[in-house]
Amino acid sequence: MLFYGTPLTSPLMLGTAQYPSPEILASAVREAQAGVITVSLRRESAGQKAGQAFWSLIRELNVPVLPNTAGCHTVKEAVTTAHMAREVFETDWIKLEVIGDSDTLQPDVFGLVEAARILSEDGFKVFPYTTEDLVVAERLLAAGCEVLMPWGAPIGSGRGLNNVFGLRALRAHFPDVPLVVDAGIGVPSHAAQAMELGYDAVLINTAVAKAGDPALMARAFRLAVEAGKAAFEADPMEARDMAAPSTPLLGRPMLA
């Protein structure tokens, strides 16, 4: 699947926040073999070019960067942050977050659609952090988005895929749109499940950064994503309500 015309080397996207040290972050990115890393931008640091050591580390990792508008609660704030990110990171890609609820960090889908339209018209390639709502998805695509990033569960919760039905319906409704499960994934099995549903990528941050061994956890997620993708492509069997013998009865020996 192409993301705005660009193929990814891996369907694993990795966030760069909350790691114990830059060295551990670098090790996790290498073990993940991530196709994309996400980076947030604080407005107060952009104008003064602060954080140069961190930006240097990101560049040295030689992985495509997806800046995000993490922590933005209004359309104006998100659009302003996106413009700063484009200047700092020299990319039109932006992961768009417009947060509507401080407790659940659920997206403000109304503000999200408006911000997506403004940024798309300004040449940005928008990756919107959204819910699994089909109508919202339609509005985002109409606003110019070519990728959708529905949440699995609230950011940082580690609860996995709370609404498998909704995620499956989104995949079925938009078979040709790149879909990424973003937020809520806590363990590698959650990532494998998302890929088994036919999703094109997953975005992980907290589950790796807060692990006892982030590099090892990153490797585990890489393997899980590969397994889930292969399972989907292999066309897995359908679940059954009744048992079915794995050994055929035809030719079974009869004992007198």
mmCIF file of N, CA and C in Angstrom, residues 78-205:
data_model
loop_
_atom_site.group_PDB
_atom_site.id
_atom_site.type_symbol
_atom_site.label_atom_id
_atom_site.label_comp_id
_atom_site.label_asym_id
_atom_site.label_seq_id
_atom_site.Cartn_x
_atom_site.Cartn_y
_atom_site.Cartn_z
ATOM 1 N N ALA A 78 -3.489 23.423 15.948
ATOM 2 C CA ALA A 78 -3.008 22.307 15.137
ATOM 3 C C ALA A 78 -2.440 22.791 13.812
ATOM 4 N N VAL A 79 -3.129 23.741 13.169
ATOM 5 C CA VAL A 79 -2.657 24.260 11.883
ATOM 6 C C VAL A 79 -1.341 25.004 12.057
ATOM 7 N N THR A 80 -1.223 25.807 13.109
ATOM 8 C CA THR A 80 0.019 26.540 13.365
ATOM 9 C C THR A 80 1.178 25.583 13.623
ATOM 10 N N THR A 81 0.929 24.560 14.421
ATOM 11 C CA THR A 81 1.967 23.576 14.723
ATOM 12 C C THR A 81 2.390 22.823 13.469
ATOM 13 N N ALA A 82 1.441 22.497 12.605
ATOM 14 C CA ALA A 82 1.754 21.801 11.355
ATOM 15 C C ALA A 82 2.680 22.643 10.474
ATOM 16 N N HIS A 83 2.410 23.929 10.387
ATOM 17 C CA HIS A 83 3.263 24.799 9.581
ATOM 18 C C HIS A 83 4.672 24.886 10.146
ATOM 19 N N MET A 84 4.782 24.944 11.459
ATOM 20 C CA MET A 84 6.110 24.956 12.087
ATOM 21 C C MET A 84 6.843 23.648 11.831
ATOM 22 N N ALA A 85 6.109 22.548 11.913
ATOM 23 C CA ALA A 85 6.722 21.238 11.692
ATOM 24 C C ALA A 85 7.234 21.113 10.263
ATOM 25 N N ARG A 86 6.484 21.644 9.308
ATOM 26 C CA ARG A 86 6.934 21.583 7.915
ATOM 27 C C ARG A 86 8.242 22.344 7.736
ATOM 28 N N GLU A 87 8.376 23.456 8.425
ATOM 29 C CA GLU A 87 9.606 24.244 8.327
ATOM 30 C C GLU A 87 10.781 23.530 8.987
ATOM 31 N N VAL A 88 10.553 22.960 10.150
ATOM 32 C CA VAL A 88 11.635 22.318 10.898
ATOM 33 C C VAL A 88 12.079 21.017 10.241
ATOM 34 N N PHE A 89 11.108 20.173 9.854
ATOM 35 C CA PHE A 89 11.436 18.833 9.360
ATOM 36 C C PHE A 89 11.477 18.733 7.839
ATOM 37 N N GLU A 90 11.116 19.810 7.173
ATOM 38 C CA GLU A 90 11.181 19.865 5.716
ATOM 39 C C GLU A 90 10.412 18.719 5.062
ATOM 40 N N THR A 91 9.181 18.522 5.524
ATOM 41 C CA THR A 91 8.295 17.513 4.945
ATOM 42 C C THR A 91 6.863 18.028 4.967
ATOM 43 N N ASP A 92 6.082 17.623 3.972
ATOM 44 C CA ASP A 92 4.666 17.965 3.929
ATOM 45 C C ASP A 92 3.797 16.943 4.661
ATOM 46 N N TRP A 93 4.404 15.857 5.135
ATOM 47 C CA TRP A 93 3.647 14.868 5.903
ATOM 48 C C TRP A 93 3.349 15.436 7.287
ATOM 49 N N ILE A 94 2.138 15.223 7.752
ATOM 50 C CA ILE A 94 1.790 15.641 9.110
ATOM 51 C C ILE A 94 0.759 14.689 9.700
ATOM 52 N N LYS A 95 1.032 14.199 10.886
ATOM 53 C CA LYS A 95 0.029 13.438 11.629
ATOM 54 C C LYS A 95 -0.797 14.453 12.403
ATOM 55 N N LEU A 96 -2.058 14.537 12.049
ATOM 56 C CA LEU A 96 -2.916 15.580 12.588
ATOM 57 C C LEU A 96 -3.702 15.083 13.796
ATOM 58 N N GLU A 97 -3.470 15.734 14.927
ATOM 59 C CA GLU A 97 -4.226 15.461 16.146
ATOM 60 C C GLU A 97 -4.927 16.743 16.586
ATOM 61 N N VAL A 98 -6.225 16.646 16.804
ATOM 62 C CA VAL A 98 -6.994 17.712 17.438
ATOM 63 C C VAL A 98 -7.763 17.040 18.565
ATOM 64 N N ILE A 99 -7.297 17.212 19.778
ATOM 65 C CA ILE A 99 -7.844 16.481 20.916
ATOM 66 C C ILE A 99 -9.103 17.168 21.441
ATOM 67 N N GLY A 100 -10.141 16.372 21.678
ATOM 68 C CA GLY A 100 -11.407 16.921 22.136
ATOM 69 C C GLY A 100 -11.723 16.676 23.595
ATOM 70 N N ASP A 101 -11.104 15.641 24.176
ATOM 71 C CA ASP A 101 -11.389 15.309 25.572
ATOM 72 C C ASP A 101 -10.079 15.019 26.294
ATOM 73 N N SER A 102 -9.849 15.712 27.394
ATOM 74 C CA SER A 102 -8.562 15.613 28.082
ATOM 75 C C SER A 102 -8.365 14.285 28.796
ATOM 76 N N ASP A 103 -9.450 13.637 29.211
ATOM 77 C CA ASP A 103 -9.330 12.376 29.941
ATOM 78 C C ASP A 103 -9.062 11.200 29.006
ATOM 79 N N THR A 104 -9.813 11.099 27.932
ATOM 80 C CA THR A 104 -9.659 9.970 27.010
ATOM 81 C C THR A 104 -8.739 10.294 25.833
ATOM 82 N N LEU A 105 -8.418 11.593 25.666
ATOM 83 C CA LEU A 105 -7.645 12.044 24.501
ATOM 84 C C LEU A 105 -8.331 11.649 23.191
ATOM 85 N N GLN A 106 -9.642 11.576 23.248
ATOM 86 C CA GLN A 106 -10.419 11.279 22.038
ATOM 87 C C GLN A 106 -10.327 12.460 21.074
ATOM 88 N N PRO A 107 -10.240 12.186 19.776
ATOM 89 C CA PRO A 107 -10.174 13.284 18.808
ATOM 90 C C PRO A 107 -11.450 14.114 18.791
ATOM 91 N N ASP A 108 -11.279 15.421 18.580
ATOM 92 C CA ASP A 108 -12.400 16.301 18.259
ATOM 93 C C ASP A 108 -12.617 16.156 16.763
ATOM 94 N N VAL A 109 -13.537 15.301 16.371
ATOM 95 C CA VAL A 109 -13.672 14.966 14.952
ATOM 96 C C VAL A 109 -14.161 16.142 14.111
ATOM 97 N N PHE A 110 -14.878 17.074 14.726
ATOM 98 C CA PHE A 110 -15.356 18.242 13.985
ATOM 99 C C PHE A 110 -14.180 19.165 13.671
ATOM 100 N N GLY A 111 -13.360 19.433 14.691
ATOM 101 C CA GLY A 111 -12.175 20.235 14.462
ATOM 102 C C GLY A 111 -11.174 19.531 13.571
ATOM 103 N N LEU A 112 -11.114 18.213 13.683
ATOM 104 C CA LEU A 112 -10.179 17.426 12.881
ATOM 105 C C LEU A 112 -10.476 17.578 11.391
ATOM 106 N N VAL A 113 -11.737 17.469 11.025
ATOM 107 C CA VAL A 113 -12.121 17.595 9.617
ATOM 108 C C VAL A 113 -11.801 18.992 9.103
ATOM 109 N N GLU A 114 -12.086 20.000 9.909
ATOM 110 C CA GLU A 114 -11.809 21.377 9.489
ATOM 111 C C GLU A 114 -10.306 21.597 9.306
ATOM 112 N N ALA A 115 -9.512 21.151 10.275
ATOM 113 C CA ALA A 115 -8.058 21.322 10.178
ATOM 114 C C ALA A 115 -7.492 20.532 8.999
ATOM 115 N N ALA A 116 -8.036 19.329 8.760
ATOM 116 C CA ALA A 116 -7.571 18.511 7.634
ATOM 117 C C ALA A 116 -7.827 19.219 6.314
ATOM 118 N N ARG A 117 -8.986 19.859 6.187
ATOM 119 C CA ARG A 117 -9.302 20.587 4.952
ATOM 120 C C ARG A 117 -8.340 21.755 4.738
ATOM 121 N N ILE A 118 -8.087 22.517 5.802
ATOM 122 C CA ILE A 118 -7.186 23.671 5.701
ATOM 123 C C ILE A 118 -5.779 23.231 5.307
ATOM 124 N N LEU A 119 -5.273 22.198 5.952
ATOM 125 C CA LEU A 119 -3.914 21.746 5.684
ATOM 126 C C LEU A 119 -3.801 21.087 4.314
ATOM 127 N N SER A 120 -4.806 20.318 3.923
ATOM 128 C CA SER A 120 -4.773 19.679 2.598
ATOM 129 C C SER A 120 -4.746 20.729 1.497
ATOM 130 N N GLU A 121 -5.533 21.768 1.667
ATOM 131 C CA GLU A 121 -5.554 22.848 0.681
ATOM 132 C C GLU A 121 -4.223 23.589 0.619
ATOM 133 N N ASP A 122 -3.454 23.512 1.705
ATOM 134 C CA ASP A 122 -2.156 24.180 1.766
ATOM 135 C C ASP A 122 -1.010 23.241 1.376
ATOM 136 N N GLY A 123 -1.348 22.079 0.825
ATOM 137 C CA GLY A 123 -0.322 21.189 0.306
ATOM 138 C C GLY A 123 0.191 20.129 1.264
ATOM 139 N N PHE A 124 -0.376 20.048 2.450
ATOM 140 C CA PHE A 124 0.048 19.015 3.405
ATOM 141 C C PHE A 124 -0.524 17.657 3.016
ATOM 142 N N LYS A 125 0.212 16.628 3.357
ATOM 143 C CA LYS A 125 -0.248 15.247 3.236
ATOM 144 C C LYS A 125 -0.634 14.800 4.636
ATOM 145 N N VAL A 126 -1.929 14.790 4.897
ATOM 146 C CA VAL A 126 -2.445 14.681 6.260
ATOM 147 C C VAL A 126 -2.725 13.231 6.647
ATOM 148 N N PHE A 127 -2.216 12.839 7.816
ATOM 149 C CA PHE A 127 -2.481 11.538 8.435
ATOM 150 C C PHE A 127 -3.331 11.820 9.680
ATOM 151 N N PRO A 128 -4.662 11.765 9.590
ATOM 152 C CA PRO A 128 -5.507 12.188 10.710
ATOM 153 C C PRO A 128 -5.708 11.088 11.758
ATOM 154 N N TYR A 129 -5.450 11.459 13.009
ATOM 155 C CA TYR A 129 -5.762 10.586 14.143
ATOM 156 C C TYR A 129 -7.245 10.737 14.428
ATOM 157 N N THR A 130 -8.002 9.665 14.193
ATOM 158 C CA THR A 130 -9.457 9.749 14.229
ATOM 159 C C THR A 130 -10.054 8.562 14.984
ATOM 160 N N THR A 131 -11.370 8.480 14.969
ATOM 161 C CA THR A 131 -12.069 7.320 15.517
ATOM 162 C C THR A 131 -12.379 6.363 14.371
ATOM 163 N N GLU A 132 -13.068 5.277 14.690
ATOM 164 C CA GLU A 132 -13.410 4.295 13.661
ATOM 165 C C GLU A 132 -14.769 4.600 13.019
ATOM 166 N N ASP A 133 -15.289 5.797 13.222
ATOM 167 C CA ASP A 133 -16.592 6.194 12.696
ATOM 168 C C ASP A 133 -16.541 6.317 11.173
ATOM 169 N N LEU A 134 -17.453 5.635 10.484
ATOM 170 C CA LEU A 134 -17.465 5.631 9.021
ATOM 171 C C LEU A 134 -17.800 6.999 8.437
ATOM 172 N N VAL A 135 -18.708 7.714 9.066
ATOM 173 C CA VAL A 135 -19.115 9.023 8.541
ATOM 174 C C VAL A 135 -17.965 10.016 8.674
ATOM 175 N N VAL A 136 -17.294 10.002 9.807
ATOM 176 C CA VAL A 136 -16.123 10.872 9.984
ATOM 177 C C VAL A 136 -15.054 10.531 8.952
ATOM 178 N N ALA A 137 -14.874 9.256 8.701
ATOM 179 C CA ALA A 137 -13.898 8.833 7.697
ATOM 180 C C ALA A 137 -14.240 9.408 6.326
ATOM 181 N N GLU A 138 -15.497 9.358 5.966
ATOM 182 C CA GLU A 138 -15.940 9.929 4.691
ATOM 183 C C GLU A 138 -15.630 11.422 4.625
ATOM 184 N N ARG A 139 -15.892 12.132 5.711
ATOM 185 C CA ARG A 139 -15.642 13.571 5.744
ATOM 186 C C ARG A 139 -14.147 13.876 5.621
ATOM 187 N N LEU A 140 -13.318 13.075 6.247
ATOM 188 C CA LEU A 140 -11.872 13.297 6.178
ATOM 189 C C LEU A 140 -11.348 13.058 4.769
ATOM 190 N N LEU A 141 -11.844 12.036 4.122
ATOM 191 C CA LEU A 141 -11.428 11.770 2.743
ATOM 192 C C LEU A 141 -11.887 12.895 1.826
ATOM 193 N N ALA A 142 -13.095 13.386 2.047
ATOM 194 C CA ALA A 142 -13.601 14.501 1.248
ATOM 195 C C ALA A 142 -12.796 15.775 1.488
ATOM 196 N N ALA A 143 -12.218 15.889 2.688
ATOM 197 C CA ALA A 143 -11.422 17.067 3.026
ATOM 198 C C ALA A 143 -10.027 17.016 2.411
ATOM 199 N N GLY A 144 -9.663 15.880 1.808
ATOM 200 C CA GLY A 144 -8.371 15.779 1.145
ATOM 201 C C GLY A 144 -7.429 14.747 1.701
ATOM 202 N N CYS A 145 -7.808 14.062 2.784
ATOM 203 C CA CYS A 145 -6.942 13.029 3.360
ATOM 204 C C CYS A 145 -6.924 11.796 2.460
ATOM 205 N N GLU A 146 -5.775 11.167 2.352
ATOM 206 C CA GLU A 146 -5.646 9.923 1.595
ATOM 207 C C GLU A 146 -5.231 8.761 2.489
ATOM 208 N N VAL A 147 -5.139 9.018 3.783
ATOM 209 C CA VAL A 147 -4.799 8.019 4.793
ATOM 210 C C VAL A 147 -5.695 8.262 5.992
ATOM 211 N N LEU A 148 -6.093 7.197 6.693
ATOM 212 C CA LEU A 148 -6.860 7.327 7.924
ATOM 213 C C LEU A 148 -6.149 6.571 9.039
ATOM 214 N N MET A 149 -6.168 7.164 10.249
ATOM 215 C CA MET A 149 -5.493 6.540 11.398
ATOM 216 C C MET A 149 -6.468 6.419 12.563
ATOM 217 N N PRO A 150 -7.373 5.429 12.527
ATOM 218 C CA PRO A 150 -8.313 5.244 13.625
ATOM 219 C C PRO A 150 -7.630 4.701 14.875
ATOM 220 N N TRP A 151 -8.152 5.109 16.028
ATOM 221 C CA TRP A 151 -7.571 4.610 17.272
ATOM 222 C C TRP A 151 -8.009 3.180 17.554
ATOM 223 N N GLY A 152 -7.166 2.445 18.266
ATOM 224 C CA GLY A 152 -7.557 1.137 18.763
ATOM 225 C C GLY A 152 -8.212 1.286 20.120
ATOM 226 N N ALA A 153 -7.644 2.193 20.925
ATOM 227 C CA ALA A 153 -8.120 2.510 22.267
ATOM 228 C C ALA A 153 -7.494 3.861 22.625
ATOM 229 N N PRO A 154 -7.879 4.456 23.758
ATOM 230 C CA PRO A 154 -7.280 5.736 24.130
ATOM 231 C C PRO A 154 -5.746 5.696 24.159
ATOM 232 N N ILE A 155 -5.135 6.804 23.792
ATOM 233 C CA ILE A 155 -3.685 6.923 23.730
ATOM 234 C C ILE A 155 -3.050 6.500 25.050
ATOM 235 N N GLY A 156 -2.062 5.627 24.969
ATOM 236 C CA GLY A 156 -1.312 5.223 26.147
ATOM 237 C C GLY A 156 -2.019 4.255 27.071
ATOM 238 N N SER A 157 -3.224 3.793 26.699
ATOM 239 C CA SER A 157 -3.990 2.923 27.601
ATOM 240 C C SER A 157 -3.549 1.466 27.525
ATOM 241 N N GLY A 158 -3.012 1.039 26.402
ATOM 242 C CA GLY A 158 -2.590 -0.346 26.252
ATOM 243 C C GLY A 158 -3.734 -1.342 26.216
ATOM 244 N N ARG A 159 -4.935 -0.880 25.933
ATOM 245 C CA ARG A 159 -6.110 -1.757 25.980
ATOM 246 C C ARG A 159 -6.323 -2.556 24.696
ATOM 247 N N GLY A 160 -5.564 -2.268 23.662
ATOM 248 C CA GLY A 160 -5.708 -3.029 22.427
ATOM 249 C C GLY A 160 -6.823 -2.494 21.545
ATOM 250 N N LEU A 161 -7.484 -3.388 20.836
ATOM 251 C CA LEU A 161 -8.528 -2.992 19.892
ATOM 252 C C LEU A 161 -9.891 -3.078 20.586
ATOM 253 N N ASN A 162 -10.388 -1.939 21.045
ATOM 254 C CA ASN A 162 -11.639 -1.916 21.802
ATOM 255 C C ASN A 162 -12.862 -2.220 20.946
ATOM 256 N N ASN A 163 -12.808 -1.860 19.668
ATOM 257 C CA ASN A 163 -13.978 -2.030 18.799
ATOM 258 C C ASN A 163 -13.542 -2.749 17.524
ATOM 259 N N VAL A 164 -13.372 -4.035 17.626
ATOM 260 C CA VAL A 164 -12.930 -4.820 16.474
ATOM 261 C C VAL A 164 -13.961 -4.750 15.356
ATOM 262 N N PHE A 165 -15.242 -4.778 15.721
ATOM 263 C CA PHE A 165 -16.292 -4.687 14.702
ATOM 264 C C PHE A 165 -16.161 -3.394 13.908
ATOM 265 N N GLY A 166 -15.980 -2.278 14.607
ATOM 266 C CA GLY A 166 -15.863 -0.995 13.936
ATOM 267 C C GLY A 166 -14.635 -0.909 13.047
ATOM 268 N N LEU A 167 -13.517 -1.429 13.520
ATOM 269 C CA LEU A 167 -12.292 -1.418 12.723
ATOM 270 C C LEU A 167 -12.429 -2.312 11.493
ATOM 271 N N ARG A 168 -13.070 -3.459 11.664
ATOM 272 C CA ARG A 168 -13.288 -4.354 10.519
ATOM 273 C C ARG A 168 -14.228 -3.698 9.495
ATOM 274 N N ALA A 169 -15.252 -3.020 9.985
ATOM 275 C CA ALA A 169 -16.186 -2.336 9.082
ATOM 276 C C ALA A 169 -15.482 -1.220 8.323
ATOM 277 N N LEU A 170 -14.595 -0.510 8.985
ATOM 278 C CA LEU A 170 -13.847 0.558 8.322
ATOM 279 C C LEU A 170 -12.972 -0.012 7.218
ATOM 280 N N ARG A 171 -12.332 -1.130 7.491
ATOM 281 C CA ARG A 171 -11.492 -1.772 6.483
ATOM 282 C C ARG A 171 -12.336 -2.219 5.277
ATOM 283 N N ALA A 172 -13.487 -2.797 5.551
ATOM 284 C CA ALA A 172 -14.344 -3.275 4.467
ATOM 285 C C ALA A 172 -14.926 -2.115 3.660
ATOM 286 N N HIS A 173 -15.222 -1.020 4.330
ATOM 287 C CA HIS A 173 -15.855 0.117 3.668
ATOM 288 C C HIS A 173 -14.877 0.893 2.794
ATOM 289 N N PHE A 174 -13.601 0.876 3.177
ATOM 290 C CA PHE A 174 -12.581 1.622 2.434
ATOM 291 C C PHE A 174 -11.428 0.691 2.058
ATOM 292 N N PRO A 175 -11.675 -0.246 1.143
ATOM 293 C CA PRO A 175 -10.658 -1.258 0.832
ATOM 294 C C PRO A 175 -9.401 -0.697 0.184
ATOM 295 N N ASP A 176 -9.489 0.474 -0.444
ATOM 296 C CA ASP A 176 -8.341 1.021 -1.167
ATOM 297 C C ASP A 176 -7.667 2.182 -0.448
ATOM 298 N N VAL A 177 -8.113 2.485 0.765
ATOM 299 C CA VAL A 177 -7.533 3.588 1.538
ATOM 300 C C VAL A 177 -6.527 3.024 2.533
ATOM 301 N N PRO A 178 -5.308 3.564 2.591
ATOM 302 C CA PRO A 178 -4.347 3.111 3.605
ATOM 303 C C PRO A 178 -4.893 3.388 5.012
ATOM 304 N N LEU A 179 -4.937 2.353 5.840
ATOM 305 C CA LEU A 179 -5.457 2.464 7.204
ATOM 306 C C LEU A 179 -4.382 2.063 8.208
ATOM 307 N N VAL A 180 -4.259 2.861 9.258
ATOM 308 C CA VAL A 180 -3.254 2.629 10.296
ATOM 309 C C VAL A 180 -3.955 2.627 11.649
ATOM 310 N N VAL A 181 -3.781 1.579 12.442
ATOM 311 C CA VAL A 181 -4.295 1.606 13.815
ATOM 312 C C VAL A 181 -3.325 2.410 14.660
ATOM 313 N N ASP A 182 -3.843 3.477 15.240
ATOM 314 C CA ASP A 182 -3.023 4.419 15.990
ATOM 315 C C ASP A 182 -3.596 4.572 17.398
ATOM 316 N N ALA A 183 -2.801 4.271 18.393
ATOM 317 C CA ALA A 183 -3.138 4.485 19.807
ATOM 318 C C ALA A 183 -3.791 3.267 20.447
ATOM 319 N N GLY A 184 -3.406 3.021 21.685
ATOM 320 C CA GLY A 184 -4.039 1.998 22.507
ATOM 321 C C GLY A 184 -3.415 0.624 22.448
ATOM 322 N N ILE A 185 -2.514 0.379 21.505
ATOM 323 C CA ILE A 185 -1.894 -0.942 21.397
ATOM 324 C C ILE A 185 -0.887 -1.120 22.535
ATOM 325 N N GLY A 186 -1.025 -2.229 23.268
ATOM 326 C CA GLY A 186 -0.199 -2.427 24.457
ATOM 327 C C GLY A 186 0.805 -3.550 24.363
ATOM 328 N N VAL A 187 0.483 -4.593 23.603
ATOM 329 C CA VAL A 187 1.370 -5.756 23.491
ATOM 330 C C VAL A 187 1.411 -6.197 22.026
ATOM 331 N N PRO A 188 2.419 -6.968 21.654
ATOM 332 C CA PRO A 188 2.543 -7.367 20.249
ATOM 333 C C PRO A 188 1.329 -8.085 19.682
ATOM 334 N N SER A 189 0.618 -8.845 20.493
ATOM 335 C CA SER A 189 -0.558 -9.550 19.971
ATOM 336 C C SER A 189 -1.629 -8.575 19.489
ATOM 337 N N HIS A 190 -1.726 -7.397 20.102
ATOM 338 C CA HIS A 190 -2.668 -6.389 19.621
ATOM 339 C C HIS A 190 -2.293 -5.930 18.214
ATOM 340 N N ALA A 191 -0.994 -5.725 17.994
ATOM 341 C CA ALA A 191 -0.522 -5.298 16.674
ATOM 342 C C ALA A 191 -0.770 -6.380 15.631
ATOM 343 N N ALA A 192 -0.518 -7.622 15.999
ATOM 344 C CA ALA A 192 -0.772 -8.733 15.075
ATOM 345 C C ALA A 192 -2.247 -8.796 14.717
ATOM 346 N N GLN A 193 -3.116 -8.582 15.698
ATOM 347 C CA GLN A 193 -4.556 -8.613 15.446
ATOM 348 C C GLN A 193 -4.957 -7.520 14.459
ATOM 349 N N ALA A 194 -4.399 -6.332 14.618
ATOM 350 C CA ALA A 194 -4.713 -5.243 13.693
ATOM 351 C C ALA A 194 -4.301 -5.594 12.275
ATOM 352 N N MET A 195 -3.139 -6.182 12.130
ATOM 353 C CA MET A 195 -2.674 -6.557 10.799
ATOM 354 C C MET A 195 -3.511 -7.695 10.230
ATOM 355 N N GLU A 196 -3.976 -8.603 11.081
ATOM 356 C CA GLU A 196 -4.827 -9.700 10.622
ATOM 357 C C GLU A 196 -6.168 -9.193 10.111
ATOM 358 N N LEU A 197 -6.591 -8.011 10.571
ATOM 359 C CA LEU A 197 -7.833 -7.403 10.080
ATOM 360 C C LEU A 197 -7.645 -6.774 8.704
ATOM 361 N N GLY A 198 -6.412 -6.721 8.242
ATOM 362 C CA GLY A 198 -6.153 -6.147 6.931
ATOM 363 C C GLY A 198 -5.662 -4.721 6.966
ATOM 364 N N TYR A 199 -5.289 -4.233 8.152
ATOM 365 C CA TYR A 199 -4.761 -2.868 8.238
ATOM 366 C C TYR A 199 -3.361 -2.820 7.630
ATOM 367 N N ASP A 200 -3.006 -1.639 7.181
ATOM 368 C CA ASP A 200 -1.760 -1.487 6.428
ATOM 369 C C ASP A 200 -0.561 -1.169 7.306
ATOM 370 N N ALA A 201 -0.811 -0.698 8.511
ATOM 371 C CA ALA A 201 0.279 -0.381 9.430
ATOM 372 C C ALA A 201 -0.295 -0.178 10.825
ATOM 373 N N VAL A 202 0.597 -0.152 11.803
ATOM 374 C CA VAL A 202 0.230 0.204 13.173
ATOM 375 C C VAL A 202 1.245 1.217 13.687
ATOM 376 N N LEU A 203 0.786 2.082 14.577
ATOM 377 C CA LEU A 203 1.668 3.060 15.201
ATOM 378 C C LEU A 203 1.771 2.747 16.689
ATOM 379 N N ILE A 204 2.991 2.552 17.147
ATOM 380 C CA ILE A 204 3.257 2.198 18.543
ATOM 381 C C ILE A 204 4.161 3.248 19.153
ATOM 382 N N ASN A 205 3.908 3.626 20.407
ATOM 383 C CA ASN A 205 4.844 4.475 21.133
ATOM 384 C C ASN A 205 4.997 4.005 22.573
#
